[in-house]
mmCIF file of C-alpha atoms in Angstrom:
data_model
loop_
_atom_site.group_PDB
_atom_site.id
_atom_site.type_symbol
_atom_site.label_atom_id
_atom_site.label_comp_id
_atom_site.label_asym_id
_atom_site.label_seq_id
_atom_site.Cartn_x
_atom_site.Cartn_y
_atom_site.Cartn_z
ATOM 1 C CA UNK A 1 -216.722 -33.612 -57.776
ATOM 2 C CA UNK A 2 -214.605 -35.071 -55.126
ATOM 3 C CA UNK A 3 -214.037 -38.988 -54.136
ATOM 4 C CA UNK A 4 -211.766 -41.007 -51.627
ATOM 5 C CA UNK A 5 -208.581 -42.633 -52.819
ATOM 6 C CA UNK A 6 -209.626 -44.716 -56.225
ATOM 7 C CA UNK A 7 -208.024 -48.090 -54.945
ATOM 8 C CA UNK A 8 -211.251 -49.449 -53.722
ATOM 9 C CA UNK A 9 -212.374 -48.672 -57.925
ATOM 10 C CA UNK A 10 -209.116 -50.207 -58.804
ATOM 11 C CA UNK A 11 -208.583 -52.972 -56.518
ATOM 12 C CA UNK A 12 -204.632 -53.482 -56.208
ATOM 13 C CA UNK A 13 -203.981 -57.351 -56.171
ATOM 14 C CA UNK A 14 -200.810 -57.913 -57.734
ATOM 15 C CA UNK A 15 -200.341 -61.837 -58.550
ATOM 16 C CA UNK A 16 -196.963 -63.507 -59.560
ATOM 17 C CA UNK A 17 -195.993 -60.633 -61.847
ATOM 18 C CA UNK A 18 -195.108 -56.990 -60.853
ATOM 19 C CA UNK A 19 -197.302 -55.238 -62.418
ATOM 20 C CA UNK A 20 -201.364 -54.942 -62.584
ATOM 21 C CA UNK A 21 -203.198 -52.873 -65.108
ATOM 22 C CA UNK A 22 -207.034 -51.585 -65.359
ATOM 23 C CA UNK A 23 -209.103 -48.758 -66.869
ATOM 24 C CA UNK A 24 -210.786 -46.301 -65.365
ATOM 25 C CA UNK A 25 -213.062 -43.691 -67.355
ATOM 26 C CA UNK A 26 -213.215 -40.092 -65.218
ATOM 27 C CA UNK A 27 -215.993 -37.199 -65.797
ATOM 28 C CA UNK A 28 -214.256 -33.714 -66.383
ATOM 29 C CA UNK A 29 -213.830 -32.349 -62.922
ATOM 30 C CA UNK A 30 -213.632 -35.430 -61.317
ATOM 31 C CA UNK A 31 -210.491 -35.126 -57.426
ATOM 32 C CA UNK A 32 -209.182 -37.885 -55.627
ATOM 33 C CA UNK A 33 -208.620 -36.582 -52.509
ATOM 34 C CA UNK A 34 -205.569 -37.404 -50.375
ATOM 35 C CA UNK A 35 -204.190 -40.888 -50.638
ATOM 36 C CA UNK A 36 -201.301 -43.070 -51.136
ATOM 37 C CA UNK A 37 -200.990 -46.831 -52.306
ATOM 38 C CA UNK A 38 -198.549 -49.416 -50.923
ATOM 39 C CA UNK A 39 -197.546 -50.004 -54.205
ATOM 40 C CA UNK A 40 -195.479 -47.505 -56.785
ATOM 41 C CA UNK A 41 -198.117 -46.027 -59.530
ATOM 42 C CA UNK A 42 -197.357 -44.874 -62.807
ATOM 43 C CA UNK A 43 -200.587 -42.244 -63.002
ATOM 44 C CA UNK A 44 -201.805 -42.051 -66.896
ATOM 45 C CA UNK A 45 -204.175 -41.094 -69.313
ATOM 46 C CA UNK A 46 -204.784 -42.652 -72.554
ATOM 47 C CA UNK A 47 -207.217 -39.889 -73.463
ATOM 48 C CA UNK A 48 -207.850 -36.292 -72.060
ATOM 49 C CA UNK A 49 -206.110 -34.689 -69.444
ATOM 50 C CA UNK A 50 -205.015 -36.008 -65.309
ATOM 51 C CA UNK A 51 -203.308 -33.628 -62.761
ATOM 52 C CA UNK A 52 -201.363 -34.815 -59.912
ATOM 53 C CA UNK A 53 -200.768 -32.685 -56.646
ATOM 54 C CA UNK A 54 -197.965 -33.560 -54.424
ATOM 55 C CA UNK A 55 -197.510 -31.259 -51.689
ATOM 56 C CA UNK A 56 -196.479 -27.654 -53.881
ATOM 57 C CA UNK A 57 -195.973 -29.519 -56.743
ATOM 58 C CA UNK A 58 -198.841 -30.045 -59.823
ATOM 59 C CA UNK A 59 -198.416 -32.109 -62.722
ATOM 60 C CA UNK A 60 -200.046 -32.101 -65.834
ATOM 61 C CA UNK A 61 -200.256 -35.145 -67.695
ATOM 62 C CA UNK A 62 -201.686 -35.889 -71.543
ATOM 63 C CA UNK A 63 -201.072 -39.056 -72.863
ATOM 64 C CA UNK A 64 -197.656 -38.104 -73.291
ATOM 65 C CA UNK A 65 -196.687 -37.549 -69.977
ATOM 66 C CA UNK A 66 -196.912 -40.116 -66.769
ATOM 67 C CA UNK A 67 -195.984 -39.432 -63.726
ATOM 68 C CA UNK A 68 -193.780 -42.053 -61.535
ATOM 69 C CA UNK A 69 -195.939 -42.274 -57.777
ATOM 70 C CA UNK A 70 -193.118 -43.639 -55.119
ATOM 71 C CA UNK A 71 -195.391 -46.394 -52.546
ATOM 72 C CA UNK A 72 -196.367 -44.344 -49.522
ATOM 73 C CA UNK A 73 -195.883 -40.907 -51.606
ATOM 74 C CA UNK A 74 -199.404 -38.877 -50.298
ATOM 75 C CA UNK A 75 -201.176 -37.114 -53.624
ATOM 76 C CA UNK A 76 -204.353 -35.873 -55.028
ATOM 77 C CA UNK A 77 -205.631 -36.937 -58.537
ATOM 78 C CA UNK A 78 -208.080 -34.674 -60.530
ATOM 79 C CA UNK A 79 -209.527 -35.152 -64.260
ATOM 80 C CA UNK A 80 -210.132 -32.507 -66.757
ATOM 81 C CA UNK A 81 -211.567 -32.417 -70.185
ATOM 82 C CA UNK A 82 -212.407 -36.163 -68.748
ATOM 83 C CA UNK A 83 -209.815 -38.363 -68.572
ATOM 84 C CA UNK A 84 -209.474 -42.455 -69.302
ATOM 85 C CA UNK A 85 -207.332 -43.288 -66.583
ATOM 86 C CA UNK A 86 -205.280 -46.301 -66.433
ATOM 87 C CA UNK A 87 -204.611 -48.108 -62.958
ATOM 88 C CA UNK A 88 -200.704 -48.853 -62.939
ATOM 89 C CA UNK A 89 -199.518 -50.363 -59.927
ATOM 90 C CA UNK A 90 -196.295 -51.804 -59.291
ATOM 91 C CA UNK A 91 -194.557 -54.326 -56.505
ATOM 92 C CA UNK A 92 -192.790 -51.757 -53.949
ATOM 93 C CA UNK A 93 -190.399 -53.852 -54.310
ATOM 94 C CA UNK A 94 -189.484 -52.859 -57.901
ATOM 95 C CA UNK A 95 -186.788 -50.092 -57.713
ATOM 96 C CA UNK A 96 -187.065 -47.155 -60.287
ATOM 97 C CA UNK A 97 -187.065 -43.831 -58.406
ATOM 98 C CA UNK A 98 -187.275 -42.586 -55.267
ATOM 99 C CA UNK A 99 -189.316 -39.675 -55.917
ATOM 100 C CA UNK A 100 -192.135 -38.490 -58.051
ATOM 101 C CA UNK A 101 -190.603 -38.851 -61.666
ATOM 102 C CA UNK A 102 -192.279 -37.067 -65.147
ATOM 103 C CA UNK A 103 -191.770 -39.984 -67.574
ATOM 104 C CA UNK A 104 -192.503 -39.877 -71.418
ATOM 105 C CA UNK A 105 -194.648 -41.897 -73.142
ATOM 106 C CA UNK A 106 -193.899 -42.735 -76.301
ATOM 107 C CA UNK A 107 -196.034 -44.545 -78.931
ATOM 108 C CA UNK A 108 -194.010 -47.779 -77.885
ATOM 109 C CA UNK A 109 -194.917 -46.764 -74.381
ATOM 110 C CA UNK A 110 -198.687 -46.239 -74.844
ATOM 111 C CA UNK A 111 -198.896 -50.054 -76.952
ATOM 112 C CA UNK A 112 -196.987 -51.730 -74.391
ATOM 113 C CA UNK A 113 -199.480 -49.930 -71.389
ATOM 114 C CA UNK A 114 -202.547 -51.327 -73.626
ATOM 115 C CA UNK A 115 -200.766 -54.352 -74.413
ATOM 116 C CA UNK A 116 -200.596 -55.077 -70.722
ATOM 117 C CA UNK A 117 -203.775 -54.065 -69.499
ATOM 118 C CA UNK A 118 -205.358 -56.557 -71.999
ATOM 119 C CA UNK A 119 -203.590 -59.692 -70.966
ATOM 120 C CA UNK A 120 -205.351 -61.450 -68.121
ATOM 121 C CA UNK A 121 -204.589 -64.064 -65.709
ATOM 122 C CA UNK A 122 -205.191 -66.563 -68.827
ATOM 123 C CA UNK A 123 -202.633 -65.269 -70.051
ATOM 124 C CA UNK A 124 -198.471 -66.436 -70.130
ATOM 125 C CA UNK A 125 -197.049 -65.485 -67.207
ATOM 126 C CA UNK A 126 -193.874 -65.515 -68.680
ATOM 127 C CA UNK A 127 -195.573 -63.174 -71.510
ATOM 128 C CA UNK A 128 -196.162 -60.780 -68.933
ATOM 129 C CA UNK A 129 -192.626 -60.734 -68.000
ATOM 130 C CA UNK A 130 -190.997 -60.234 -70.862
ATOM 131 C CA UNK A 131 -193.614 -56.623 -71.933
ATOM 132 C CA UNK A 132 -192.645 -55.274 -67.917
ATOM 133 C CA UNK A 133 -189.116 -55.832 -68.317
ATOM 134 C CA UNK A 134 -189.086 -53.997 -72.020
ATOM 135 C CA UNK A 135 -191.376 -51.435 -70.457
ATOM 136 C CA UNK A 136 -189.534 -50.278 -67.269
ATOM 137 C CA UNK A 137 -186.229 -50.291 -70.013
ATOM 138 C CA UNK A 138 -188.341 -47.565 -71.570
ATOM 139 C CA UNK A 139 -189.319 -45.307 -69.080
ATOM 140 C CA UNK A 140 -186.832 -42.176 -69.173
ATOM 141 C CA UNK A 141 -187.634 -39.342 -67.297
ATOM 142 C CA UNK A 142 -188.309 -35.988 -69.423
ATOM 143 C CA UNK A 143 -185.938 -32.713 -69.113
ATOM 144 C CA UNK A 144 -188.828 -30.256 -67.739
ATOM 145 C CA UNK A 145 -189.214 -28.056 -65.147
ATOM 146 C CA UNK A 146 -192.091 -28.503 -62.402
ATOM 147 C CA UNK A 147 -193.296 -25.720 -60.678
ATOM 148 C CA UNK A 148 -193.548 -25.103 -57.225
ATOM 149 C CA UNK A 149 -197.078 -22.903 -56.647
ATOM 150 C CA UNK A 150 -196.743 -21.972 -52.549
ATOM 151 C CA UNK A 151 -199.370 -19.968 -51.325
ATOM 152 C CA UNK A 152 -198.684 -17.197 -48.850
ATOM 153 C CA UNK A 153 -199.555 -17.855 -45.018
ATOM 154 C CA UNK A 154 -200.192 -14.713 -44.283
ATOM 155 C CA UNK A 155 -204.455 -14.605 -44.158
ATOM 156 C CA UNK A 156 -203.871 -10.825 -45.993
ATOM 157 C CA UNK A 157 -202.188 -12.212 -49.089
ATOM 158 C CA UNK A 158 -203.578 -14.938 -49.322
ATOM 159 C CA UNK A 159 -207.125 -12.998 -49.796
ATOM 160 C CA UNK A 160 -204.393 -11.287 -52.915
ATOM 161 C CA UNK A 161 -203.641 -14.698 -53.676
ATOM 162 C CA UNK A 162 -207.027 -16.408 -54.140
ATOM 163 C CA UNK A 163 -207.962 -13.290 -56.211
ATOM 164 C CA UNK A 164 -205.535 -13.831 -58.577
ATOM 165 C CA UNK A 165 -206.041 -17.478 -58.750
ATOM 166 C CA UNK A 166 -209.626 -17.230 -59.664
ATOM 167 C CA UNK A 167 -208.987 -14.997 -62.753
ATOM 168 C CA UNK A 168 -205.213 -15.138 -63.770
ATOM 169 C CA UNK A 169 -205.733 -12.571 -66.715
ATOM 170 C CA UNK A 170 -206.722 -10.265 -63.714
ATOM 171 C CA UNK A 171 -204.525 -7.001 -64.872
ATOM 172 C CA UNK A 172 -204.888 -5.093 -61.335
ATOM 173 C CA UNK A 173 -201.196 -4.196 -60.097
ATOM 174 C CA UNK A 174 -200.595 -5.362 -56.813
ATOM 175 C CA UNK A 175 -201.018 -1.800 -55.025
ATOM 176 C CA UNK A 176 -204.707 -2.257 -56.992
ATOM 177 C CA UNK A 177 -205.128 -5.328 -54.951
ATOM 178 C CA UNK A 178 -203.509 -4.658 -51.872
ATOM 179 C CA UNK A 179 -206.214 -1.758 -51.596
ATOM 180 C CA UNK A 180 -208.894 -3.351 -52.205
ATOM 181 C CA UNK A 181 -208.651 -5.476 -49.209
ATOM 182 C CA UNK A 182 -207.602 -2.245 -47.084
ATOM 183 C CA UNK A 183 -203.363 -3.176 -46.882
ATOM 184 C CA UNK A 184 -200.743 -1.319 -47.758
ATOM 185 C CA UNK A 185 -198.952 -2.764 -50.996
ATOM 186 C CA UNK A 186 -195.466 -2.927 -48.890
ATOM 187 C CA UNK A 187 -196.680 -5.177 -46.350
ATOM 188 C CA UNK A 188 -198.293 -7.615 -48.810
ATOM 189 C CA UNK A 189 -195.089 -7.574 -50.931
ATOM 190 C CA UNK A 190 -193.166 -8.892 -47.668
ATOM 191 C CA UNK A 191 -195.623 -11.367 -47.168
ATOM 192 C CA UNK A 192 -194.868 -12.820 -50.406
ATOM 193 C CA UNK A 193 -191.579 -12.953 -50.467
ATOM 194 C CA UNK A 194 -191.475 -14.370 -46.366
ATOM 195 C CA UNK A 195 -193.946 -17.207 -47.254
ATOM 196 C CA UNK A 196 -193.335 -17.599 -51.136
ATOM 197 C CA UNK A 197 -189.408 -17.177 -51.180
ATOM 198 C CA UNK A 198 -190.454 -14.933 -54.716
ATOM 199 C CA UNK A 199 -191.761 -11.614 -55.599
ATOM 200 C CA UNK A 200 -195.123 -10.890 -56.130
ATOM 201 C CA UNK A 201 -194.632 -10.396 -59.344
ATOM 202 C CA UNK A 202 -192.999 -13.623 -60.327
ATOM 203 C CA UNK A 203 -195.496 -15.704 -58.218
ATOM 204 C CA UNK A 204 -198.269 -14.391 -60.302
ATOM 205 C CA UNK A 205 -196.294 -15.547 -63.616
ATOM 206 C CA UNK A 206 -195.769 -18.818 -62.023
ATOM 207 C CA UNK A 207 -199.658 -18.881 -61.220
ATOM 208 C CA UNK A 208 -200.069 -17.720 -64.712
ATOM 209 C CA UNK A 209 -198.086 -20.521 -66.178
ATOM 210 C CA UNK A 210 -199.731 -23.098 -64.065
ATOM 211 C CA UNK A 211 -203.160 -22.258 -65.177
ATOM 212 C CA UNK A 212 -201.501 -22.404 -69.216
ATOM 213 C CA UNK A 213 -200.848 -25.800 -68.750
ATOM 214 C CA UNK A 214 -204.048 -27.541 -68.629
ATOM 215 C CA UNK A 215 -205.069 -25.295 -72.222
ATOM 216 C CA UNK A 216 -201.688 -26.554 -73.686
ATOM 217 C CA UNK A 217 -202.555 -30.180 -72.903
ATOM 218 C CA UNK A 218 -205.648 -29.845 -74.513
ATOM 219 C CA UNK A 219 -204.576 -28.335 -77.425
ATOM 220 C CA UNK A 220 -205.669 -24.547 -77.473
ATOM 221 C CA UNK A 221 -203.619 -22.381 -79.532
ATOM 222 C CA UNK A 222 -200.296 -20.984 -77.762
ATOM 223 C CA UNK A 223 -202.138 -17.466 -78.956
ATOM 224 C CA UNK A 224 -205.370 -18.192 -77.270
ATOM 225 C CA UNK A 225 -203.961 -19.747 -74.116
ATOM 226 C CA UNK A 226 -201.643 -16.238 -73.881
ATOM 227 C CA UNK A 227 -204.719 -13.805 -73.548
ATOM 228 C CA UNK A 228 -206.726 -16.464 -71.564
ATOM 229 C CA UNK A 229 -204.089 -16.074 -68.833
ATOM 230 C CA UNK A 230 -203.073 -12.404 -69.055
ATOM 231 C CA UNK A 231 -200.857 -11.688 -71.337
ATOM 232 C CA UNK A 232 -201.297 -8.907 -73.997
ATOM 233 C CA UNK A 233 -199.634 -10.802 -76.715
ATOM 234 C CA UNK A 234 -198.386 -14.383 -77.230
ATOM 235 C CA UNK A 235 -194.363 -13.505 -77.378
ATOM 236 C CA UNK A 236 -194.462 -12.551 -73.685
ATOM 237 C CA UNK A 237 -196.483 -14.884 -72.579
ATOM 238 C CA UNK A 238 -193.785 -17.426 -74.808
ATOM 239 C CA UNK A 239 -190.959 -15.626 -73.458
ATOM 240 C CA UNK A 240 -191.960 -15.577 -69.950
ATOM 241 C CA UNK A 241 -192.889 -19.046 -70.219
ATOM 242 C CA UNK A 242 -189.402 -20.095 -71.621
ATOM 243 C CA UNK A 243 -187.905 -18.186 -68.811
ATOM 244 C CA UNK A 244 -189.159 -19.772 -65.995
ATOM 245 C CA UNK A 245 -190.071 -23.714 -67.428
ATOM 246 C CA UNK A 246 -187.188 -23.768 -69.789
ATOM 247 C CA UNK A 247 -189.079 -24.710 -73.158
ATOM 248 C CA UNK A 248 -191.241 -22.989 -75.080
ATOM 249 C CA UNK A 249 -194.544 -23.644 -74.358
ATOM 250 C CA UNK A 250 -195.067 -25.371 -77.599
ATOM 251 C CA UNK A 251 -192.877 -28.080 -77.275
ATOM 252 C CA UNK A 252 -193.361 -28.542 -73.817
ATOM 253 C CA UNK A 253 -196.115 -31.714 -74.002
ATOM 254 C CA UNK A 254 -194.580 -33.131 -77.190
#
């Protein structure tokens, strides 16, 4: 299920202080396509799971993860489990970071978000205030790695790609693949390493790893996620992920 930009469900009017807060309850499955804000947004879930898609780059955010959104900064929302989204826009002129920023949120975090988004205009002003100036104290940016997932340009691995993509527990080696389409494995190796900057072999265990992280947000077993995305047993499916995110993949959403 695909919509437009959400700002016309979440209309941005930000009054004397800098921030404005809603709620926003998404189906599983539910993309935003393409669209920016003039103001910075702080993208969040209180329940179930959000990605984010800036250009290469994919985030997966629980309810203890937000992503930063620069004003102007293009992206694509998505929901999955179902998500309750809050709307968290900021005053451009509120400087935090330049770029897209993976914050934590703490339980101190989370009450101040629902703290926020039930004070109205009734409320202090100065109230206000005082919970966005403790809040932005508290945002701190995590110590993770964020994958870049580029697809190949070339139309013949891409076809390799997309395979892969649609099943990532596919075990077929790449000379498997590369015949099925009629190629010789050589050429579709180059192709991935001229348009990917990486092997073959690695992009698949980046694709891999990218497809781990939604299970891991929503709680499947480290064991069950490992055979859901190819691996024959959880320790190299731990190890590999360690080796390219630089965490284990069980402490990577706490």
């Amino acid at each position: 299920m695909s919509q437009n930009g959400h700002s016309a469900v979440l209309p941005i009017e930000l009054g004397p202080t800098a921030m404005v807060l809603g709620e926003l309850a998404l189906a599983d499955g539910v993309r935003f396509a393409d669209h920016e804000h003039p103001t910075h947004q702080i993208a969040w879930a209180s329940a179930g799971v959000l990605t984010v898609r800036i250009g290469e780059r994919q985030w997966i955010l629980p309810p203890t993860r937000a992503l930063w959104i620069p004003a102007g900064c293009a992206h694509q929302t998505a929901s999955l489990r179902g998500a309750a989204m809050r709307g968290i826009y900021i005053d451009a002129a509120t400087t935090k970071w330049a770029e897209p920023t993976l914050v934590s949120v703490t339980p101190l975090v989370h009450h101040l978000f629902d703290h926020l988004t039930r004070l109205s205009g009734r409320d202090s002003i100065a109230a206000r205030l005082r919970a966005e100036a403790v809040l932005f104290d508290l945002l701190i940016p995590t110590d993770v790695t964020t994958l870049r997932l580029r697809w190949p340009e070339d139309a013949r691995a891409r076809v390799v790609a997309d395979t892969v993509a649609r099943q990532p527990a596919d075990q077929r080696t790449l000379a498997q693949l590369a015949a099925e389409i009629g190629i010789g494995e050589r050429t579709i190796a180059r192709s991935f390493r001229t348009d990917t900057g990486i092997t073959f072999g690695r992009w698949r265990t980046h694709l891999r790893i990218a497809a781990a992280l939604p299970l891991l947000a929503d709680g499947m077993a480290v064991a069950r996620v490992a055979g859901r995305v190819g691996y024959s047993t959880p320790s190299a499916f731990v190890a590999a992920f360690s080796r390219e995110i630089g965490v284990p993949p069980g402490s990577y959403f706490r």
